mmCIF file of C-alpha atoms in Angstrom:
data_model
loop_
_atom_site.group_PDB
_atom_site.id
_atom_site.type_symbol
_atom_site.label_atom_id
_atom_site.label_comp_id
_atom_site.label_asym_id
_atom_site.label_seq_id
_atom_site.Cartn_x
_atom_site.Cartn_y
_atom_site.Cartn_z
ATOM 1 C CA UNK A 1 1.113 16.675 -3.669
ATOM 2 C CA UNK A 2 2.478 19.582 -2.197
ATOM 3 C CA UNK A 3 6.499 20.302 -2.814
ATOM 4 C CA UNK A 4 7.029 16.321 -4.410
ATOM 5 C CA UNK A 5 8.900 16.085 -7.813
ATOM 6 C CA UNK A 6 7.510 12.228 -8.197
ATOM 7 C CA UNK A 7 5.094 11.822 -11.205
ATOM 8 C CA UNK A 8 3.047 9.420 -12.430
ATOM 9 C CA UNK A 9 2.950 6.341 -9.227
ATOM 10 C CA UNK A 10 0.445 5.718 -7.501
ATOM 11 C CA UNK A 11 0.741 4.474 -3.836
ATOM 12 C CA UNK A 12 -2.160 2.232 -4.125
ATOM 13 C CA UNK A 13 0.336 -0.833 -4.917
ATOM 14 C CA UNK A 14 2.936 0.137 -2.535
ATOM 15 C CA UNK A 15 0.567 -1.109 0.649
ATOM 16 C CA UNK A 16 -0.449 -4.496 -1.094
ATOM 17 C CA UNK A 17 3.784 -4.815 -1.361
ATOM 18 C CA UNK A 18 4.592 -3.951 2.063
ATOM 19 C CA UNK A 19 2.371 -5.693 4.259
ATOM 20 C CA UNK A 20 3.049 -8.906 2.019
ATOM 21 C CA UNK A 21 6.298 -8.609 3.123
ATOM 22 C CA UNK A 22 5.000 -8.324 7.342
ATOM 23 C CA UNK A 23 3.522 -11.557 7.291
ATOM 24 C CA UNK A 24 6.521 -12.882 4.764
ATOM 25 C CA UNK A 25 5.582 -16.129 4.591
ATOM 26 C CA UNK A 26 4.886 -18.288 1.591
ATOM 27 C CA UNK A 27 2.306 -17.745 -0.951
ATOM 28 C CA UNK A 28 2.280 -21.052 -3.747
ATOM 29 C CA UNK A 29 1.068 -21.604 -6.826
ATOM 30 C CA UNK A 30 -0.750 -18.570 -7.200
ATOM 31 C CA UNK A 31 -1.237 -14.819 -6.176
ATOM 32 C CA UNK A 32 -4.373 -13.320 -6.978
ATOM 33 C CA UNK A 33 -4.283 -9.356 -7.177
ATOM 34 C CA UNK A 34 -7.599 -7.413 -7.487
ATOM 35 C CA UNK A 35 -7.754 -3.603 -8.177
ATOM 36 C CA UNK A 36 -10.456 -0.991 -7.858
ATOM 37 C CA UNK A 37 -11.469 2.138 -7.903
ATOM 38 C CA UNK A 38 -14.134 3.900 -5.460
ATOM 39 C CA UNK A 39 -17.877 3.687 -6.573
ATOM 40 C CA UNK A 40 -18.252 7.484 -7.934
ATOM 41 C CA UNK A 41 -15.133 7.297 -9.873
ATOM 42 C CA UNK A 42 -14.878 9.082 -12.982
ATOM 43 C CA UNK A 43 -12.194 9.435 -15.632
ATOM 44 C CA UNK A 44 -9.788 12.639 -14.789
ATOM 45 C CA UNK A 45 -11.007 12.949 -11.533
ATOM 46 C CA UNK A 46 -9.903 12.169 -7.990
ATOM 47 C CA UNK A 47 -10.775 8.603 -6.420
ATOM 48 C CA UNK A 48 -9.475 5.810 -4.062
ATOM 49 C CA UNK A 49 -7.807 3.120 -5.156
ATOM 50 C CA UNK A 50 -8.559 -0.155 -3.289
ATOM 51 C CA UNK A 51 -6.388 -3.131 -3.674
ATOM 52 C CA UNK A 52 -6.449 -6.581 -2.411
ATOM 53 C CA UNK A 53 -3.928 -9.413 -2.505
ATOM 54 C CA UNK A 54 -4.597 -13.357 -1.873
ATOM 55 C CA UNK A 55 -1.790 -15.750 -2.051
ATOM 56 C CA UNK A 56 -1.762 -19.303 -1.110
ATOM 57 C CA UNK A 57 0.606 -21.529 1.141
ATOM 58 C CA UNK A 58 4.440 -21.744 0.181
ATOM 59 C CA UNK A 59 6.992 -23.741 2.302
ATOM 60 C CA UNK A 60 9.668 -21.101 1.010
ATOM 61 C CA UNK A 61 9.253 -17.495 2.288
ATOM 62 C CA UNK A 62 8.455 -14.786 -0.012
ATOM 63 C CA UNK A 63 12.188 -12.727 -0.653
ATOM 64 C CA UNK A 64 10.599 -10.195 -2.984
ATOM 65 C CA UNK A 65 7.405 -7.971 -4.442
ATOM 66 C CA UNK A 66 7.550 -6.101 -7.419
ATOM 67 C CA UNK A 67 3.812 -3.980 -8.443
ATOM 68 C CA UNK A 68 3.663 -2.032 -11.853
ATOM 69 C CA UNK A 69 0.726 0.138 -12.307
ATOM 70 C CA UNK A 70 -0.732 1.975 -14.975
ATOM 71 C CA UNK A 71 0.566 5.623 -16.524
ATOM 72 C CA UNK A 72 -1.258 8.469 -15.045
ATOM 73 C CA UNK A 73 -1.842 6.955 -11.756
ATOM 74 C CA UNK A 74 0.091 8.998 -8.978
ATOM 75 C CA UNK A 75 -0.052 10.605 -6.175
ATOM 76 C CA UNK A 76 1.461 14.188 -7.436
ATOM 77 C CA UNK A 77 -1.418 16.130 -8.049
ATOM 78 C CA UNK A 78 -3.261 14.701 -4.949
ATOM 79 C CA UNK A 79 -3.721 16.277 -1.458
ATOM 80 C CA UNK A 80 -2.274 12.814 -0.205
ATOM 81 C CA UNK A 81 0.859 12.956 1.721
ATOM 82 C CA UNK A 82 1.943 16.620 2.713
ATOM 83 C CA UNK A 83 3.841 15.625 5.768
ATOM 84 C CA UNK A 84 7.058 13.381 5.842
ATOM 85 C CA UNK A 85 7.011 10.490 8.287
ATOM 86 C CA UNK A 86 10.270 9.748 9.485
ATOM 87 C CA UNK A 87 10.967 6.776 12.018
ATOM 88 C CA UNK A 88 14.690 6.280 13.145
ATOM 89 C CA UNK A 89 16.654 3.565 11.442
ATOM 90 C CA UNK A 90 16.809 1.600 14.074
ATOM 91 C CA UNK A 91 13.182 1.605 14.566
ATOM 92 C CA UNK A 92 12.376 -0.411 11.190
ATOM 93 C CA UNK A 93 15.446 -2.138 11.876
ATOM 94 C CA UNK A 94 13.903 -3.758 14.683
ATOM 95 C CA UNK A 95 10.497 -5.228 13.116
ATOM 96 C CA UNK A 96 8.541 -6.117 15.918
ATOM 97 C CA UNK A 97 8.114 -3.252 18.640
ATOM 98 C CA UNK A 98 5.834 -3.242 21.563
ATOM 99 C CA UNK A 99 2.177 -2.759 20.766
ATOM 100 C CA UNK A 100 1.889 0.985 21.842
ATOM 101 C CA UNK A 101 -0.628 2.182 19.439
ATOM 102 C CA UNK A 102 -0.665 5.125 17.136
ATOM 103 C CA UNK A 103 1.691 6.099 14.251
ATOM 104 C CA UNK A 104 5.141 6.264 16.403
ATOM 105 C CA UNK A 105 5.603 10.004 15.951
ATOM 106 C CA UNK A 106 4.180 10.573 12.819
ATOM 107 C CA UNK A 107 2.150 13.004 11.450
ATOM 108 C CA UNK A 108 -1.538 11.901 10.709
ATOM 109 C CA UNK A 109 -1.221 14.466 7.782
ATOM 110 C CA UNK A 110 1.450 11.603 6.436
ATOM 111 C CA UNK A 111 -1.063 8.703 6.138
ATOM 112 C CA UNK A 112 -2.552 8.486 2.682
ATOM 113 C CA UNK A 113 -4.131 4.920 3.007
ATOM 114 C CA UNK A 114 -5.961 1.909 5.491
ATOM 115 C CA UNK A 115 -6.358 -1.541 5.293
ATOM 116 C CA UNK A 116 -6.292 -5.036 6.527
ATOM 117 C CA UNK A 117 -4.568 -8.302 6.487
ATOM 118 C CA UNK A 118 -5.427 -11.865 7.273
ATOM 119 C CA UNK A 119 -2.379 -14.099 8.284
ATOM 120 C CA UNK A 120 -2.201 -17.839 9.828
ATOM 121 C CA UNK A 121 0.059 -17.899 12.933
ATOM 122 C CA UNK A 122 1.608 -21.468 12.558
ATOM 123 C CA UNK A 123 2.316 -23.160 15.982
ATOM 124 C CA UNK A 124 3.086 -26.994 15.584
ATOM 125 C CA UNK A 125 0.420 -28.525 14.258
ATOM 126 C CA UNK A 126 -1.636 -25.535 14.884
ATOM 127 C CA UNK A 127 -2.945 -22.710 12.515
ATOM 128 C CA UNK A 128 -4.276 -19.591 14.094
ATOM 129 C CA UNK A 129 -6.046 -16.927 12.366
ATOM 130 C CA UNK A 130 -3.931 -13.570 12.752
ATOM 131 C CA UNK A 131 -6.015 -10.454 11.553
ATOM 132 C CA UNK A 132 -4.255 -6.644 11.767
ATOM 133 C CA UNK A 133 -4.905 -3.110 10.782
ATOM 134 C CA UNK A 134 -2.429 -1.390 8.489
ATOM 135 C CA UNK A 135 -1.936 2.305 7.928
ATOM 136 C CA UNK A 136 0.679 3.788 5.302
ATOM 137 C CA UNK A 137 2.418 6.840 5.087
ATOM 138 C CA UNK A 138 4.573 9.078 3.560
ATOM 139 C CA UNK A 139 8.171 9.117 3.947
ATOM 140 C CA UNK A 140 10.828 11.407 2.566
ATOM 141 C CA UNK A 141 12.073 12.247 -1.102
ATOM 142 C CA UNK A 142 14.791 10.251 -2.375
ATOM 143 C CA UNK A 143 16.122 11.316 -5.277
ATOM 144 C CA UNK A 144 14.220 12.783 -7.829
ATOM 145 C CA UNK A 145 12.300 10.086 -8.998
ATOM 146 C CA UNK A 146 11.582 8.156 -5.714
ATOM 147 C CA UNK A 147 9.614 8.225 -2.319
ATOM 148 C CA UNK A 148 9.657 6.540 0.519
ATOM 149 C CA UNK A 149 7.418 4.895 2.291
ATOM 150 C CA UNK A 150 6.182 3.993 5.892
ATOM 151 C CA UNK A 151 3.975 0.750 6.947
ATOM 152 C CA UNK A 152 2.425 0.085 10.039
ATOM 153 C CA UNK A 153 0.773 -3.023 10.774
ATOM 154 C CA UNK A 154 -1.017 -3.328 14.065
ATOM 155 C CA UNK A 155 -1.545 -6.989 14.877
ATOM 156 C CA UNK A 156 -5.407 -7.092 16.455
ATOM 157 C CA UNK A 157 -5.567 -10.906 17.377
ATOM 158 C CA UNK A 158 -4.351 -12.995 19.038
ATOM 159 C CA UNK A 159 -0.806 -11.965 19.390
ATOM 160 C CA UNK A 160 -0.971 -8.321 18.679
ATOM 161 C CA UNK A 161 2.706 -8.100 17.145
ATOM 162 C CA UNK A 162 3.431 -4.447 15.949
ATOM 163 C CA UNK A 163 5.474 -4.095 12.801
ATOM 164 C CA UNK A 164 7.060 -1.376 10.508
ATOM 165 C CA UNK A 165 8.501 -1.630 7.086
ATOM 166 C CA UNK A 166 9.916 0.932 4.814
ATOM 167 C CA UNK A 167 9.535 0.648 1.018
ATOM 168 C CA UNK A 168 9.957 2.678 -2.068
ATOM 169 C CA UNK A 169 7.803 4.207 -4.591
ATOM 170 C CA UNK A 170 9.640 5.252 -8.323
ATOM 171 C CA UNK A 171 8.638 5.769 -11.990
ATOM 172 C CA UNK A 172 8.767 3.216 -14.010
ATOM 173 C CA UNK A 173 9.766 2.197 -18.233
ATOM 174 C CA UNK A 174 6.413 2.138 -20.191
ATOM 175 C CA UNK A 175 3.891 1.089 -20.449
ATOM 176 C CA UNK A 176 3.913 0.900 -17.110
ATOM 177 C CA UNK A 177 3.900 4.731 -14.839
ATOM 178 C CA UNK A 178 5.599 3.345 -11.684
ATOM 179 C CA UNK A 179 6.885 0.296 -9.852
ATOM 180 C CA UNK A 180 7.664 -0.387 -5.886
ATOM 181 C CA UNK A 181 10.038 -3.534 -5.616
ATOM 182 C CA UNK A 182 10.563 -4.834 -1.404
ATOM 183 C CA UNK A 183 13.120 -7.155 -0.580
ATOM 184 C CA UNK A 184 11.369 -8.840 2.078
ATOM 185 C CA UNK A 185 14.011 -8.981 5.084
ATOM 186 C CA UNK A 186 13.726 -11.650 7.400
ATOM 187 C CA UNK A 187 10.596 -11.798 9.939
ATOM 188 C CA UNK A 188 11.236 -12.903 13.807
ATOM 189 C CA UNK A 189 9.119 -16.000 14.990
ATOM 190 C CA UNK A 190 6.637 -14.994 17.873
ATOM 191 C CA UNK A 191 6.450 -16.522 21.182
ATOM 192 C CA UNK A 192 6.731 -20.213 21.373
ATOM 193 C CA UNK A 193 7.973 -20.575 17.912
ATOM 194 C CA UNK A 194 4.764 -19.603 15.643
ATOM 195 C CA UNK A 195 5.482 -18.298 12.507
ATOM 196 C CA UNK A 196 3.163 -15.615 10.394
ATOM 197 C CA UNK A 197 2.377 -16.736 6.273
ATOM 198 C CA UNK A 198 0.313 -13.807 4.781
ATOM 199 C CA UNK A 199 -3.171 -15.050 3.023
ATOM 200 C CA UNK A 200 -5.016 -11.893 2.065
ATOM 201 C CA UNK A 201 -4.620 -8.495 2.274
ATOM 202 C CA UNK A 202 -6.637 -5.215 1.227
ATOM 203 C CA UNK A 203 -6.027 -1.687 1.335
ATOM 204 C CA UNK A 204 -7.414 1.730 0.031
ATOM 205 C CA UNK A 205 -5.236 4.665 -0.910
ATOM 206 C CA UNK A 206 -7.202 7.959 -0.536
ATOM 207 C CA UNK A 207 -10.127 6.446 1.483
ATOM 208 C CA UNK A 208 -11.396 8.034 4.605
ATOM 209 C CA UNK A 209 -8.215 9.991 5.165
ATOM 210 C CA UNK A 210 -8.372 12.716 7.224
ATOM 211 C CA UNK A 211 -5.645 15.627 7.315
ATOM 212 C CA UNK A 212 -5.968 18.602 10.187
ATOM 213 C CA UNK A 213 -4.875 22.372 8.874
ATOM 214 C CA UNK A 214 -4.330 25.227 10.737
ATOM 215 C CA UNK A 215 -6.752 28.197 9.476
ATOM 216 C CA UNK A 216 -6.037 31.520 11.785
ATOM 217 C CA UNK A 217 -6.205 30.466 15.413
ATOM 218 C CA UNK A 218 -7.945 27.076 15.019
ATOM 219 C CA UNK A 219 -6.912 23.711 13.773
ATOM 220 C CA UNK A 220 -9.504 22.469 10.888
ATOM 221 C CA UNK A 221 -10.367 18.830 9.683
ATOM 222 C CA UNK A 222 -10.336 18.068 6.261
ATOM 223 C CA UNK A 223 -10.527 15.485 3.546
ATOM 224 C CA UNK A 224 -7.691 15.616 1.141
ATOM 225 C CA UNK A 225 -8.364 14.977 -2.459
ATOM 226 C CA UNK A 226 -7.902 10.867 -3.436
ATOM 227 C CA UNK A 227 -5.339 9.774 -6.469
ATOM 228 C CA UNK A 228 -6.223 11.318 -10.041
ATOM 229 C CA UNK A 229 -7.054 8.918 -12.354
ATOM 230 C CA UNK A 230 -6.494 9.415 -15.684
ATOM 231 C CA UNK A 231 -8.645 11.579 -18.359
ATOM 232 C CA UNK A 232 -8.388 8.751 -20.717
ATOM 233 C CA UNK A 233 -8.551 5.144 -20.582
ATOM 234 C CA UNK A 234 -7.307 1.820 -22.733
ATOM 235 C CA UNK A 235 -10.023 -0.469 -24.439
ATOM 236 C CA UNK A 236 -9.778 -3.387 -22.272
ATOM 237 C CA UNK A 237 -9.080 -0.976 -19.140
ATOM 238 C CA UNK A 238 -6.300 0.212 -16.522
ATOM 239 C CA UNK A 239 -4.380 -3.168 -15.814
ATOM 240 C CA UNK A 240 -2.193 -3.715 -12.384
ATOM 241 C CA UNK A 241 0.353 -6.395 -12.149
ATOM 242 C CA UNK A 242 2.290 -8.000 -8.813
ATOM 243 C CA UNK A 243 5.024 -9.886 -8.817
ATOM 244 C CA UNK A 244 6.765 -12.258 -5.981
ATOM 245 C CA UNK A 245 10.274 -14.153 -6.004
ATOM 246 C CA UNK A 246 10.439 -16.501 -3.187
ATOM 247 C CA UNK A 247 13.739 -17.817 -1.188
ATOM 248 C CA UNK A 248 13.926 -21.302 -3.168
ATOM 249 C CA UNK A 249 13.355 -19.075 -6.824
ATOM 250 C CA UNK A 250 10.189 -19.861 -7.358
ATOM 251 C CA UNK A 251 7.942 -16.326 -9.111
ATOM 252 C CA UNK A 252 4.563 -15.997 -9.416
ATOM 253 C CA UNK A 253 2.919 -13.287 -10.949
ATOM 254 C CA UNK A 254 -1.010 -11.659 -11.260
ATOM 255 C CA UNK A 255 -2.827 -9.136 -13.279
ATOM 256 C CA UNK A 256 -6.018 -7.106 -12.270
ATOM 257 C CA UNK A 257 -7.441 -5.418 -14.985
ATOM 258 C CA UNK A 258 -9.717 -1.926 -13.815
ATOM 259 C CA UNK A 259 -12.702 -1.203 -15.871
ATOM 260 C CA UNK A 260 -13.181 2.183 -17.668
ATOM 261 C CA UNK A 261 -15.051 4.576 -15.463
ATOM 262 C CA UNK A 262 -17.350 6.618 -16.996
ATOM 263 C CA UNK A 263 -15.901 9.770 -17.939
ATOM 264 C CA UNK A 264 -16.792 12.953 -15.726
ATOM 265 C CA UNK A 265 -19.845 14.993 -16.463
ATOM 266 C CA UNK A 266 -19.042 18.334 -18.545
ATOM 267 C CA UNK A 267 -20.214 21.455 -16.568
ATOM 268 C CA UNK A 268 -23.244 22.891 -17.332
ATOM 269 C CA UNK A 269 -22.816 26.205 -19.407
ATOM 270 C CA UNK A 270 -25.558 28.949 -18.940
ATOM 271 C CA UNK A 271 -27.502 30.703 -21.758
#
């Protein structure tokens, strides 16, 4: 990534965290985190990073997400991210905003990821099925080992509730390369009392992004290069791990475990 000093996170985990925290309501006994890489992945070479998160019903709201990743995941030898998005303080401040659309100011050349989320909207003795779109960006540097990061989540039915969320990105101790920890702040009810509890969510980092460059007098669509993946990986594979601390102390924790991908075809040399 151009002009970044961060080395060695990936963003892939940073989207599962943040939209856990929209629909901050309580997973149980269990989260279940899966991890993947795209289809033509090979070792040392570019490739999305998908990512999914299931968590079932809590009475206590989740306070808390912590995801470690693997060394020699990250985003600073990508194309992802070369523009900062920057919402006002206020703005993320106020969680729900009105369901304009688009990426409130923001660069597209920012977004480095898509996804979804499934929540149930709770309304007496009703349970609704809440599904939304979620886009993440880039934010700016913080430090030298830290970056920030944007989340939109565009509610798509029933209620349509628009949120934003910022989070961080840093290096982490080994063996893990990075962490993101969210301290899930507290999420206003919608109309007529209903409250959101997050079941599933899935996102893909480096997946059908699409940046915009200026080349002489025209502006020119391109794909920017996915996460690198490492040239080398462990017997047993690349493992993930989330962790969640709910408001009456409860923790619950999950490991996804990547398979190797085949390593990348060597050139062919001429004779």
């Amino acid at each position: 990534m151009r002009g970044r000093s961060l080395r060695g996170p990936t963003v892939a985990l940073a989207a599962a965290l943040a939209v856990a925290a929209v629909f901050a309501a309580a997973p149980a006994d269990a989260a279940r985190l899966t991890a993947g890489l795209g289809p033509s992945a090979r070792l040392g070479q570019p490739s999305p990073i998908r990512l999914g998160l299931e968590i079932d019903d809590r009475p206590a709201t989740l306070k808390r997400i912590e995801l470690k990743f693997p060394d020699g995941f990250g985003i600073s030898t990508s194309g992802l991210g070369i523009a900062a998005c920057r919402p006002p303080a206020a703005v993320i401040r106020a969680i729900v905003l009105p369901n304009t659309g688009g990426l409130g100011g923001c660069s597209p050349n920012a977004v480095i990821g898509f996804g979804s989320a499934l929540a149930d909207v709770r309304i007496d003795t009703m349970t609704i099925p809440e599904l939304a779109d979620v886009t993440v960006l880039t934010g700016s540097v913080s430090g030298a080992r830290k970056l920030r990061l944007i989340y939109y989540i565009d509610g798509r039915h029933p209620f349509g509730a628009r949120l934003v969320f910022a989070g961080t990105l840093a290096q982490a101790r080994p063996p893990w390369g990075g962490s993101i920890s969210l301290v899930v702040p507290s999420i206003p009810t919608l109309p007529s009392g209903a409250t959101l509890a997050l079941r599933r969510i899935r996102v893909s980092i480096g997946e059908n992004v699409t940046y915009r460059e200026r080349r002489g007098r025209r502006r020119v669509a391109y794909r920017p290069r996915a996460v690198a993946v490492p040239a080398t990986c462990p017997r047993r594979g690349f493992r993930f791990q989330a962790r969640l601390v709910f408001a009456d102390g409860y923790r619950t924790s999950s490991d996804a475990v990547v398979p190797c991908p085949r390593r990348a075809m060597a050139p062919r040399t001429r004779g």
